[in-house]
Amino acid sequence: MMFDLDAPTLNRYVMKNTKDPELVLLLNSLATSFKLIASAVGRAGVAQLYGLAGEVNSTGDDQKKLDVMSNDMMINALIHSGVCCVLVSEENEDPIIVPADKAGKFCVAFDPLDGSSNIDCNVSVGTIFSVYEKKEGTVQDLLRSGSDCICAGYCAYSSAVELVFTFNGGTVEGFCLDPTIGEFVHTRFNMRFPADGGKRIYSCNEGNYIHWDKPIQDAVNIFKSGVDGEPYTARYVGSMVADIHRTLLYGGVYIYPADKKSPKGKLRCLYEGIPMALIIEQAGGIASTGYFQGKIGRVAELVPDAIHCKCPIIMGGPRDVGLIYDCYKKAGIETPSL
């Protein structure tokens, strides 16, 4: 068995890339909560954590036992970090204002267990987070576009526990939890979309096909019938973290557009759309809203009007998002250049 005598840990990476000791404390607290959640997810069957908790969350979804537990783990870790002032969780309808004696300068929005509807059948789940710096110490500090987000990331709980993280304006880095030392170790460096577009994969919930606008239907039909005689492969887990992680590593495109059933989209802007957009764009991909509010724009430019507001998402490499843009152009919709 090999031992790393100089393990490049998450702590080391954060300390090297920021001169802010409070940001180091924040990332350390987040990492601790991810380890706790990973442990709970891994023991869910044995500890009888599957099933519903009997409540619904802020977005109307039935809460699972693991949802509630993961949420409490994150809230406790962040409050006691001493560096947070406002927290927003998918599981809480209202923002959490940290008591003054424990308050610091960061505002954190998070989905503690994304994809938890899959947890009972042992499918991958994850945590997504975005971090902003305090201006007033109120929830308004979080209602800002992705340009004000100072760092973001997600943690995937599967056969391995992987954290993907980026500072605004920086590179996208991957860390894997080494259970033998209990630390996230730097394993993926400067993560980028495959230069040639990678695998031809499209990822969407085709059960919503009849609700989509025609350009999205046309694009998916092209994916299915093939480009240059080669049809795309369909892959859809239903856990955003898993689908985005695969798209980032393998290439392809992930689609959850606005449609007739969900005119504002389905995914949450503050703790799903914006953090994933920051990661996708800084890895060389495109994070588009598709046609939304009269135009095609960037997810990172959206300004949330409420903490749980929704947004549509088309995320992937330029090759495949470009194909969708071509379908918008044919429909006479002005399309930004890639």
mmCIF file of N, CA, C and O in Angstrom, residues 202 204 206 209 212 217-227 230-234 323:
data_model
loop_
_atom_site.group_PDB
_atom_site.id
_atom_site.type_symbol
_atom_site.label_atom_id
_atom_site.label_comp_id
_atom_site.label_asym_id
_atom_site.label_seq_id
_atom_site.Cartn_x
_atom_site.Cartn_y
_atom_site.Cartn_z
ATOM 1 N N TYR A 202 -26.199 13.759 -24.688
ATOM 2 C CA TYR A 202 -27.180 14.770 -24.278
ATOM 3 C C TYR A 202 -27.904 14.250 -23.044
ATOM 4 O O TYR A 202 -28.161 13.057 -22.904
ATOM 5 N N CYS A 204 -31.147 15.106 -20.506
ATOM 6 C CA CYS A 204 -32.357 15.880 -20.201
ATOM 7 C C CYS A 204 -33.474 14.921 -19.812
ATOM 8 O O CYS A 204 -33.384 13.714 -20.061
ATOM 9 N N GLU A 206 -36.599 13.728 -20.936
ATOM 10 C CA GLU A 206 -37.412 13.735 -22.154
ATOM 11 C C GLU A 206 -38.903 13.562 -21.873
ATOM 12 O O GLU A 206 -39.728 13.723 -22.779
ATOM 13 N N TYR A 209 -40.741 16.590 -22.992
ATOM 14 C CA TYR A 209 -40.596 16.963 -24.404
ATOM 15 C C TYR A 209 -41.778 17.785 -24.907
ATOM 16 O O TYR A 209 -41.602 18.801 -25.594
ATOM 17 N N TRP A 212 -41.628 21.552 -24.136
ATOM 18 C CA TRP A 212 -40.505 22.386 -24.570
ATOM 19 C C TRP A 212 -40.895 23.271 -25.746
ATOM 20 O O TRP A 212 -41.815 22.946 -26.507
ATOM 21 N N GLN A 217 -36.905 21.145 -28.824
ATOM 22 C CA GLN A 217 -37.344 19.878 -29.417
ATOM 23 C C GLN A 217 -36.511 19.537 -30.651
ATOM 24 O O GLN A 217 -36.076 18.382 -30.818
ATOM 25 N N ASP A 218 -36.280 20.532 -31.497
ATOM 26 C CA ASP A 218 -35.501 20.297 -32.717
ATOM 27 C C ASP A 218 -34.079 19.853 -32.383
ATOM 28 O O ASP A 218 -33.532 18.935 -33.024
ATOM 29 N N ALA A 219 -33.461 20.517 -31.383
ATOM 30 C CA ALA A 219 -32.089 20.164 -31.012
ATOM 31 C C ALA A 219 -32.013 18.728 -30.504
ATOM 32 O O ALA A 219 -31.114 17.962 -30.887
ATOM 33 N N VAL A 220 -32.956 18.343 -29.658
ATOM 34 C CA VAL A 220 -32.949 16.977 -29.116
ATOM 35 C C VAL A 220 -33.195 15.966 -30.232
ATOM 36 O O VAL A 220 -32.595 14.877 -30.248
ATOM 37 N N ASN A 221 -34.051 16.307 -31.191
ATOM 38 C CA ASN A 221 -34.275 15.409 -32.325
ATOM 39 C C ASN A 221 -32.992 15.222 -33.133
ATOM 40 O O ASN A 221 -32.703 14.120 -33.617
ATOM 41 N N ILE A 222 -32.196 16.301 -33.276
ATOM 42 C CA ILE A 222 -30.915 16.198 -33.981
ATOM 43 C C ILE A 222 -29.953 15.310 -33.191
ATOM 44 O O ILE A 222 -29.253 14.459 -33.761
ATOM 45 N N PHE A 223 -29.917 15.506 -31.870
ATOM 46 C CA PHE A 223 -29.056 14.655 -31.040
ATOM 47 C C PHE A 223 -29.414 13.175 -31.246
ATOM 48 O O PHE A 223 -28.533 12.317 -31.339
ATOM 49 N N LYS A 224 -30.712 12.900 -31.307
ATOM 50 C CA LYS A 224 -31.157 11.512 -31.419
ATOM 51 C C LYS A 224 -30.928 10.930 -32.813
ATOM 52 O O LYS A 224 -30.566 9.760 -32.956
ATOM 53 N N SER A 225 -31.150 11.743 -33.841
ATOM 54 C CA SER A 225 -30.999 11.237 -35.206
ATOM 55 C C SER A 225 -29.543 11.223 -35.642
ATOM 56 O O SER A 225 -29.157 10.461 -36.530
ATOM 57 N N GLY A 226 -28.724 12.093 -35.034
ATOM 58 C CA GLY A 226 -27.295 12.027 -35.274
ATOM 59 C C GLY A 226 -26.747 13.226 -36.014
ATOM 60 O O GLY A 226 -27.432 13.889 -36.795
ATOM 61 N N VAL A 227 -25.496 13.518 -35.722
ATOM 62 C CA VAL A 227 -24.733 14.548 -36.415
ATOM 63 C C VAL A 227 -23.624 13.823 -37.177
ATOM 64 O O VAL A 227 -22.869 13.039 -36.598
ATOM 65 N N GLU A 230 -23.731 10.166 -36.752
ATOM 66 C CA GLU A 230 -23.431 9.581 -35.439
ATOM 67 C C GLU A 230 -24.402 10.121 -34.388
ATOM 68 O O GLU A 230 -24.290 11.279 -33.966
ATOM 69 N N PRO A 231 -25.383 9.324 -33.976
ATOM 70 C CA PRO A 231 -26.328 9.798 -32.956
ATOM 71 C C PRO A 231 -25.645 9.970 -31.602
ATOM 72 O O PRO A 231 -24.653 9.309 -31.299
ATOM 73 N N TYR A 232 -26.185 10.879 -30.820
ATOM 74 C CA TYR A 232 -25.689 11.101 -29.458
ATOM 75 C C TYR A 232 -26.211 9.998 -28.541
ATOM 76 O O TYR A 232 -27.198 9.330 -28.837
ATOM 77 N N THR A 233 -25.549 9.839 -27.415
ATOM 78 C CA THR A 233 -25.998 8.923 -26.370
ATOM 79 C C THR A 233 -26.807 9.709 -25.352
ATOM 80 O O THR A 233 -26.435 10.831 -24.995
ATOM 81 N N ALA A 234 -27.904 9.138 -24.882
ATOM 82 C CA ALA A 234 -28.713 9.774 -23.837
ATOM 83 C C ALA A 234 -28.260 9.276 -22.475
ATOM 84 O O ALA A 234 -28.136 8.064 -22.262
ATOM 85 N N LEU A 323 -24.972 23.686 -31.152
ATOM 86 C CA LEU A 323 -26.001 23.032 -31.953
ATOM 87 C C LEU A 323 -27.393 23.513 -31.523
ATOM 88 O O LEU A 323 -28.273 23.756 -32.369
#
